Amino acid sequence: MALREAVCDKFKRDNRLDYSPAQVLIDSGVKPLLFHALQAMLDAGDEVIIPVPCWTSYIGMVLLAGAQPVFVRCPEERGFKMQGADLEQAITAKTRLVMLNSPSNPTGAAYNAAEMQGLTDVLLDHPDIWVLADDIYEHIVFGNFVTANPVQVEPALYERTITLNGVSKAYAMTGWRIGYAAGPETLMPAVLKVMSQSTGCASSIGQAAALAALSGPQDYLRERAAVYQQRRDFLVGRLNAIDGLRCHSPEGAFYLFPSCGELLGKTTPGGERLDDSKDLAKYLLDSAGVAVVPGSAFEYDPNFRLSYAASMADLEQACEHIEQAVKALA
Ligand code: PLP
C-alpha cells in the first residue's frame, strides 16, 4: 500500500493525474505488467496499432494474447513519430488498442503535448479503442523537453487509458524488477486477476527500494538526464561524421537509431556481403567488438539501435571501432 500511495503521488507530481491506490498495480517490472495488461485487454482477432520502430517485446506480447499487431511506419523524416492521419488510416472495426511509447525504445523519439494531441484528437472519435502509454523513459529527456502522456493531454481518455512506468530506467534500478501501472477501475482488477495467476506479486524487497526511489529526492533525475544528453550529442556528431551512417538526434531515452542504408551491398574484409542491418550488426560484433541491435528487431530497416547507457570512455572507443570497421568495407 505504501508503494501504491507513492505511485499515486508520483502521477500527481509529474503528470497532474489523479489515481487512487485501488487503481494502481505493482508488478515485477514493466515487462510482466505489459504482458498481464495485454492478456486482460485483448481477445483473439483484435487489432493493436503499434507505431514502428517499436520495442521488440510489444510484438510478441500482442501475438501471445492472440491479437494482431498493425504496424504504422513512422519514418525518420518525421522524427520517427506517428501523426494523427497515420493513426486514423490504421484504425479498423477490429482495432482494440493503440500502444504509445514516449520517449521510445529504440529511437529515443518523444511526443510533445501538441504532437500527442494530434493522436488523442483522433482517438476521441473512436470511443471503443483502448490506449496504453508506456512512459518508462519519461525522465530521460533533454533540454527543456517535456514528454506528453495521452491522458494528461486529453482527460477524456482517462476511462480507457492505462499508463505504465517503472524504476528500471529513471533510477537505473533494472535489477530490482519493479514496474507500476495506473488506469481506470473498470480495467485494473482484470489485470490484477491475470497477474495473480502469474507473477503473483512483486518482491517486497524490490518494492521497498522502489518506494525509496519514488519518495526520495528527485532533483538528480535532471542531472542524470544532462549526462545522457552530453552522450547523445557526442554520439550523434561522431556517428554522422562516419561516411555511410546517418543519425538523427532524438528527444530522449538512451538509444540512437542510425540509418545504415548506404552500407548495404558493401563487402567485409572477410568477403561477406552486407545485405541488411542484421549482417551489419554481426559484422560490428565480430570485427569491432561492438554490440548493436539490427532494425529488423524493431520492425524498421535499414537502421540499427545502439545504447548509450555506457561510459563516455566506452562510447568513444566504440565509435573508433565502428569507424574503422566501416572504413574497411569495400
Ligand atoms: N518498456 C520499454 C519501452 C522498454 O524499453 C523496457 C526495457 O527495455 C521495458 C518496458 C521493460 O522495463 P522493465 O525493466 O521495467 O521490465
Short mmCIF file of C-alpha atoms and ligand atoms in Angstrom, two decimals:
data_model
loop_
_atom_site.label_atom_id
_atom_site.label_comp_id
_atom_site.label_asym_id
_atom_site.label_seq_id
_atom_site.Cartn_x
_atom_site.Cartn_y
_atom_site.Cartn_z
CA MET A 1 0.00 0.00 0.00
CA ALA A 2 2.85 2.41 0.80
CA LEU A 3 4.30 1.96 -2.68
CA ARG A 4 0.90 2.25 -4.35
CA GLU A 5 0.38 5.52 -2.48
CA ALA A 6 3.82 6.73 -3.60
CA VAL A 7 2.87 5.87 -7.19
CA CYS A 8 -0.33 7.95 -6.82
CA ASP A 9 1.84 10.84 -5.53
CA LYS A 10 4.19 10.39 -8.48
CA PHE A 11 1.35 10.59 -11.02
CA LYS A 12 0.05 13.71 -9.28
CA ARG A 13 3.51 15.32 -9.04
CA ASP A 14 4.84 14.52 -12.52
CA ASN A 15 1.72 14.15 -14.66
CA ARG A 16 -1.05 16.01 -12.78
CA LEU A 17 -3.11 12.81 -12.87
CA ASP A 18 -5.34 11.63 -10.02
CA TYR A 19 -5.40 7.94 -9.20
CA SER A 20 -6.38 6.10 -6.02
CA PRO A 21 -4.29 3.18 -4.74
CA ALA A 22 -7.08 0.83 -5.92
CA GLN A 23 -6.30 1.91 -9.50
CA VAL A 24 -2.59 1.14 -9.16
CA LEU A 25 -0.80 -2.18 -9.71
CA ILE A 26 2.78 -3.04 -8.80
CA ASP A 27 4.45 -5.90 -10.64
CA SER A 28 7.91 -7.40 -11.20
CA GLY A 29 8.87 -4.86 -13.86
CA VAL A 30 7.04 -3.14 -16.69
CA LYS A 31 7.66 -6.15 -18.89
CA PRO A 32 5.39 -8.57 -16.99
CA LEU A 33 2.94 -5.76 -16.33
CA LEU A 34 2.62 -5.14 -20.06
CA PHE A 35 2.15 -8.84 -20.63
CA HIS A 36 -0.57 -9.06 -17.98
CA ALA A 37 -2.32 -5.90 -19.20
CA LEU A 38 -2.38 -7.17 -22.79
CA GLN A 39 -3.71 -10.56 -21.67
CA ALA A 40 -6.50 -8.77 -19.83
CA MET A 41 -7.32 -6.30 -22.63
CA LEU A 42 -7.09 -8.36 -25.80
CA ASP A 43 -9.04 -11.18 -27.41
CA ALA A 44 -8.27 -13.31 -30.45
CA GLY A 45 -8.80 -11.33 -33.63
CA ASP A 46 -8.34 -7.90 -32.03
CA GLU A 47 -6.01 -5.50 -33.80
CA VAL A 48 -3.41 -3.48 -31.94
CA ILE A 49 -1.89 -0.39 -33.54
CA ILE A 50 1.84 -0.14 -32.89
CA PRO A 51 3.93 2.71 -34.32
CA VAL A 52 7.23 1.34 -35.64
CA PRO A 53 10.10 1.29 -34.96
CA CYS A 54 8.81 -0.18 -31.68
CA TRP A 55 10.25 -2.06 -28.74
CA THR A 56 10.63 -5.71 -29.76
CA SER A 57 8.63 -7.16 -26.87
CA TYR A 58 5.38 -5.41 -27.81
CA ILE A 59 5.07 -7.57 -30.90
CA GLY A 60 5.50 -10.94 -29.20
CA MET A 61 3.24 -9.97 -26.32
CA VAL A 62 0.41 -8.90 -28.62
CA LEU A 63 0.75 -12.14 -30.59
CA LEU A 64 0.77 -14.21 -27.39
CA ALA A 65 -2.52 -12.54 -26.43
CA GLY A 66 -3.95 -13.89 -29.71
CA ALA A 67 -4.26 -10.41 -31.21
CA GLN A 68 -2.78 -8.98 -34.38
CA PRO A 69 -0.20 -6.17 -34.43
CA VAL A 70 -0.89 -3.47 -37.03
CA PHE A 71 2.33 -1.59 -37.70
CA VAL A 72 2.34 2.09 -38.59
CA ARG A 73 5.69 3.01 -40.12
CA CYS A 74 6.98 6.28 -38.69
CA PRO A 75 9.85 7.46 -40.88
CA GLU A 76 12.94 9.28 -39.73
CA GLU A 77 11.93 12.41 -41.73
CA ARG A 78 9.01 12.76 -39.31
CA GLY A 79 11.16 12.19 -36.26
CA PHE A 80 10.08 8.53 -36.03
CA LYS A 81 6.69 9.72 -34.74
CA MET A 82 3.13 8.75 -35.66
CA GLN A 83 0.81 11.52 -36.77
CA GLY A 84 -2.97 11.76 -36.45
CA ALA A 85 -3.57 10.94 -40.12
CA ASP A 86 -1.38 7.80 -39.88
CA LEU A 87 -3.36 6.64 -36.85
CA GLU A 88 -6.73 7.36 -38.47
CA GLN A 89 -5.73 5.36 -41.51
CA ALA A 90 -4.71 2.32 -39.45
CA ILE A 91 -7.96 2.12 -37.47
CA THR A 92 -10.47 -0.57 -38.45
CA ALA A 93 -13.59 -2.04 -36.82
CA LYS A 94 -11.26 -4.59 -35.15
CA THR A 95 -8.91 -2.05 -33.54
CA ARG A 96 -8.91 -2.66 -29.79
CA LEU A 97 -5.80 -0.85 -28.60
CA VAL A 98 -3.13 1.70 -29.53
CA MET A 99 0.29 1.32 -27.89
CA LEU A 100 2.31 4.50 -27.35
CA ASN A 101 5.86 4.75 -26.04
CA SER A 102 7.34 8.19 -25.43
CA PRO A 103 10.33 8.53 -25.29
CA SER A 104 10.74 5.45 -27.41
CA ASN A 105 12.89 2.39 -27.42
CA PRO A 106 14.60 2.11 -29.96
CA THR A 107 14.63 5.67 -31.39
CA GLY A 108 14.51 7.97 -28.36
CA ALA A 109 11.75 9.91 -30.17
CA ALA A 110 9.30 11.56 -27.80
CA TYR A 111 5.97 13.34 -28.32
CA ASN A 112 5.41 16.85 -27.04
CA ALA A 113 1.89 17.89 -25.97
CA ALA A 114 0.90 19.22 -29.42
CA GLU A 115 2.12 16.06 -31.17
CA MET A 116 0.31 13.88 -28.64
CA GLN A 117 -2.84 15.90 -29.12
CA GLY A 118 -2.70 15.09 -32.83
CA LEU A 119 -3.21 11.46 -31.75
CA THR A 120 -5.67 11.98 -28.90
CA ASP A 121 -7.93 14.08 -31.16
CA VAL A 122 -8.27 11.08 -33.46
CA LEU A 123 -8.88 8.73 -30.52
CA LEU A 124 -11.75 10.90 -29.28
CA ASP A 125 -13.67 9.90 -32.41
CA HIS A 126 -13.13 6.20 -31.69
CA PRO A 127 -14.55 5.54 -28.21
CA ASP A 128 -14.04 1.75 -28.31
CA ILE A 129 -10.25 1.90 -28.60
CA TRP A 130 -8.08 1.48 -25.51
CA VAL A 131 -4.79 3.32 -25.07
CA LEU A 132 -1.63 2.00 -23.48
CA ALA A 133 1.08 4.54 -22.62
CA ASP A 134 4.50 3.13 -21.79
CA ASP A 135 6.21 6.10 -20.13
CA ILE A 136 9.21 4.21 -18.76
CA TYR A 137 11.74 6.72 -20.24
CA GLU A 138 9.73 9.74 -19.05
CA HIS A 139 12.57 11.25 -17.03
CA ILE A 140 15.29 10.77 -19.63
CA VAL A 141 14.54 13.81 -21.82
CA PHE A 142 16.86 16.56 -22.95
CA GLY A 143 16.93 20.34 -22.56
CA ASN A 144 13.51 21.68 -21.60
CA PHE A 145 11.63 18.95 -23.44
CA VAL A 146 8.64 17.51 -21.57
CA THR A 147 7.19 14.24 -22.83
CA ALA A 148 3.40 14.08 -23.05
CA ASN A 149 1.10 11.44 -21.58
CA PRO A 150 -2.15 10.91 -23.54
CA VAL A 151 -4.49 11.31 -20.53
CA GLN A 152 -2.68 14.39 -19.35
CA VAL A 153 -3.18 15.91 -22.80
CA GLU A 154 -6.76 14.65 -23.16
CA PRO A 155 -8.51 13.94 -19.84
CA ALA A 156 -11.48 12.43 -21.69
CA LEU A 157 -9.27 9.38 -22.33
CA TYR A 158 -8.95 8.66 -18.58
CA GLU A 159 -11.52 5.85 -18.62
CA ARG A 160 -9.71 3.93 -21.38
CA THR A 161 -6.02 4.52 -20.83
CA ILE A 162 -3.51 2.53 -18.84
CA THR A 163 -0.15 4.18 -18.14
CA LEU A 164 2.89 2.05 -17.32
CA ASN A 165 6.11 3.19 -15.75
CA GLY A 166 8.83 1.79 -13.52
CA VAL A 167 12.14 2.26 -11.80
CA SER A 168 14.37 0.45 -14.32
CA LYS A 169 15.29 3.49 -16.41
CA ALA A 170 14.77 6.69 -14.38
CA TYR A 171 16.53 5.31 -11.32
CA ALA A 172 18.76 2.76 -13.09
CA MET A 173 17.14 0.08 -10.88
CA THR A 174 16.64 -2.51 -13.61
CA GLY A 175 17.60 -5.47 -11.45
CA TRP A 176 15.19 -4.55 -8.67
CA ARG A 177 12.34 -5.54 -11.01
CA ILE A 178 9.59 -3.08 -10.15
CA GLY A 179 7.05 -1.69 -12.60
CA TYR A 180 3.78 0.04 -11.90
CA ALA A 181 0.61 0.92 -13.78
CA ALA A 182 -2.42 3.13 -13.24
CA GLY A 183 -5.70 3.01 -15.09
CA PRO A 184 -9.48 3.03 -14.75
CA GLU A 185 -11.30 0.92 -12.16
CA THR A 186 -13.02 -0.95 -14.98
CA LEU A 187 -9.69 -2.36 -16.17
CA MET A 188 -7.23 -2.70 -13.30
CA PRO A 189 -8.97 -5.57 -11.41
CA ALA A 190 -8.87 -7.60 -14.63
CA VAL A 191 -5.13 -7.02 -14.98
CA LEU A 192 -4.71 -7.99 -11.32
CA LYS A 193 -6.59 -11.24 -11.97
CA VAL A 194 -4.07 -12.21 -14.67
CA MET A 195 -1.13 -11.07 -12.56
CA SER A 196 -2.30 -13.05 -9.55
CA GLN A 197 -2.09 -16.26 -11.62
CA SER A 198 1.35 -15.38 -12.93
CA THR A 199 3.97 -13.37 -11.05
CA GLY A 200 1.67 -13.25 -8.02
CA CYS A 201 3.30 -10.17 -6.62
CA ALA A 202 6.50 -8.18 -6.86
CA SER A 203 9.26 -8.91 -4.34
CA SER A 204 8.78 -6.97 -1.12
CA ILE A 205 12.48 -6.03 -1.10
CA GLY A 206 12.20 -4.52 -4.58
CA GLN A 207 9.03 -2.72 -3.51
CA ALA A 208 10.82 -1.15 -0.53
CA ALA A 209 13.62 0.03 -2.81
CA ALA A 210 11.14 1.47 -5.34
CA LEU A 211 9.35 3.27 -2.52
CA ALA A 212 12.64 4.90 -1.51
CA ALA A 213 13.29 5.90 -5.15
CA LEU A 214 9.85 7.39 -5.75
CA SER A 215 9.50 9.19 -2.44
CA GLY A 216 13.10 10.39 -2.10
CA PRO A 217 14.69 13.49 -3.65
CA GLN A 218 14.07 13.75 -7.41
CA ASP A 219 16.37 16.60 -8.43
CA TYR A 220 19.18 14.31 -9.54
CA LEU A 221 16.97 12.97 -12.34
CA ARG A 222 17.60 16.22 -14.23
CA GLU A 223 21.34 15.97 -13.57
CA ARG A 224 21.37 12.41 -14.88
CA ALA A 225 19.42 13.42 -17.98
CA ALA A 226 22.04 16.11 -18.65
CA VAL A 227 24.76 13.43 -18.60
CA TYR A 228 22.79 11.36 -21.12
CA GLN A 229 22.32 14.49 -23.22
CA GLN A 230 26.10 15.01 -23.41
CA ARG A 231 26.50 11.42 -24.58
CA ARG A 232 23.72 11.82 -27.16
CA ASP A 233 25.31 14.99 -28.53
CA PHE A 234 28.74 13.38 -28.69
CA LEU A 235 27.45 10.25 -30.42
CA VAL A 236 25.19 11.99 -32.93
CA GLY A 237 28.10 14.19 -34.03
CA ARG A 238 30.57 11.33 -34.06
CA LEU A 239 28.32 8.90 -35.97
CA ASN A 240 27.30 11.50 -38.56
CA ALA A 241 30.99 12.06 -39.24
CA ILE A 242 31.33 8.42 -40.33
CA ASP A 243 30.82 8.10 -44.06
CA GLY A 244 27.83 5.83 -44.73
CA LEU A 245 25.97 6.40 -41.44
CA ARG A 246 23.22 8.93 -40.78
CA CYS A 247 21.93 9.58 -37.28
CA HIS A 248 19.03 11.72 -36.09
CA SER A 249 19.13 13.47 -32.71
CA PRO A 250 16.24 12.30 -30.51
CA GLU A 251 14.45 13.99 -27.62
CA GLY A 252 15.05 11.31 -25.00
CA ALA A 253 15.84 7.77 -23.76
CA PHE A 254 19.39 6.41 -24.15
CA TYR A 255 19.26 4.99 -27.65
CA LEU A 256 20.20 6.10 -31.13
CA PHE A 257 18.80 4.52 -34.27
CA PRO A 258 21.14 5.41 -37.13
CA SER A 259 20.46 4.54 -40.75
CA CYS A 260 22.97 2.21 -42.39
CA GLY A 261 21.29 2.08 -45.81
CA GLU A 262 24.40 3.35 -47.58
CA LEU A 263 26.49 0.47 -46.24
CA LEU A 264 24.25 -2.29 -47.55
CA GLY A 265 25.60 -4.05 -50.61
CA LYS A 266 29.19 -3.50 -49.46
CA THR A 267 31.58 -6.34 -48.68
CA THR A 268 33.50 -7.05 -45.48
CA PRO A 269 37.28 -7.77 -45.49
CA GLY A 270 36.28 -11.42 -44.96
CA GLY A 271 34.37 -11.37 -48.27
CA GLU A 272 30.83 -11.31 -46.84
CA ARG A 273 28.20 -9.08 -48.41
CA LEU A 274 26.13 -6.87 -46.09
CA ASP A 275 22.56 -7.42 -47.22
CA ASP A 276 20.72 -6.00 -44.23
CA SER A 277 21.16 -4.46 -40.77
CA LYS A 278 21.44 -7.96 -39.29
CA ASP A 279 24.55 -8.58 -41.39
CA LEU A 280 25.96 -5.22 -40.28
CA ALA A 281 25.25 -5.96 -36.58
CA LYS A 282 27.04 -9.29 -36.89
CA TYR A 283 29.97 -7.66 -38.66
CA LEU A 284 30.29 -4.95 -36.00
CA LEU A 285 30.16 -7.56 -33.25
CA ASP A 286 32.68 -9.89 -34.85
CA SER A 287 35.13 -7.36 -36.22
CA ALA A 288 34.74 -4.29 -33.97
CA GLY A 289 33.60 -5.88 -30.69
CA VAL A 290 30.61 -3.50 -30.62
CA ALA A 291 27.12 -4.82 -29.86
CA VAL A 292 24.23 -3.15 -31.68
CA VAL A 293 20.73 -4.43 -32.42
CA PRO A 294 19.51 -4.71 -36.03
CA GLY A 295 16.50 -2.62 -37.02
CA SER A 296 14.55 -5.73 -38.02
CA ALA A 297 14.12 -6.46 -34.29
CA PHE A 298 12.09 -3.23 -34.14
CA GLU A 299 10.25 -3.75 -37.46
CA TYR A 300 12.24 -0.99 -39.18
CA ASP A 301 15.16 -1.14 -41.58
CA PRO A 302 17.77 -0.21 -42.74
CA ASN A 303 18.73 1.04 -39.27
CA PHE A 304 20.29 -0.31 -36.11
CA ARG A 305 19.98 0.57 -32.43
CA LEU A 306 22.79 1.43 -30.11
CA SER A 307 22.51 2.10 -26.40
CA TYR A 308 24.49 4.82 -24.65
CA ALA A 309 23.86 3.61 -21.13
CA ALA A 310 27.64 3.28 -21.04
CA SER A 311 30.61 5.41 -20.00
CA MET A 312 31.96 8.16 -22.27
CA ALA A 313 35.26 6.27 -22.48
CA ASP A 314 33.49 3.13 -23.75
CA LEU A 315 31.41 5.16 -26.19
CA GLU A 316 34.47 6.93 -27.61
CA GLN A 317 36.22 3.60 -28.08
CA ALA A 318 33.10 2.03 -29.63
CA CYS A 319 32.88 4.86 -32.17
CA GLU A 320 36.55 4.42 -33.08
CA HIS A 321 35.94 0.73 -33.65
CA ILE A 322 32.76 1.34 -35.68
CA GLU A 323 34.57 3.88 -37.83
CA GLN A 324 37.45 1.50 -38.55
CA ALA A 325 35.04 -1.32 -39.38
CA VAL A 326 33.00 0.87 -41.73
CA LYS A 327 36.16 2.15 -43.45
CA ALA A 328 37.28 -1.42 -44.06
CA LEU A 329 34.17 -2.18 -46.15
CA ALA A 330 34.58 -2.29 -49.90
N1 PLP B 1 9.17 -0.66 -21.93
C1 PLP B 1 10.18 -0.28 -22.74
C2 PLP B 1 9.90 0.64 -23.86
C3 PLP B 1 11.49 -0.77 -22.51
O1 PLP B 1 12.47 -0.38 -23.33
C4 PLP B 1 11.71 -1.67 -21.45
C5 PLP B 1 13.06 -2.22 -21.19
O2 PLP B 1 13.94 -2.21 -22.00
C6 PLP B 1 10.63 -2.02 -20.65
C7 PLP B 1 9.38 -1.51 -20.91
C8 PLP B 1 10.76 -3.03 -19.51
O3 PLP B 1 11.24 -2.49 -18.35
P1 PLP B 1 11.29 -3.33 -17.00
O4 PLP B 1 12.74 -3.43 -16.63
O5 PLP B 1 10.50 -2.50 -16.01
O6 PLP B 1 10.66 -4.65 -17.23
#
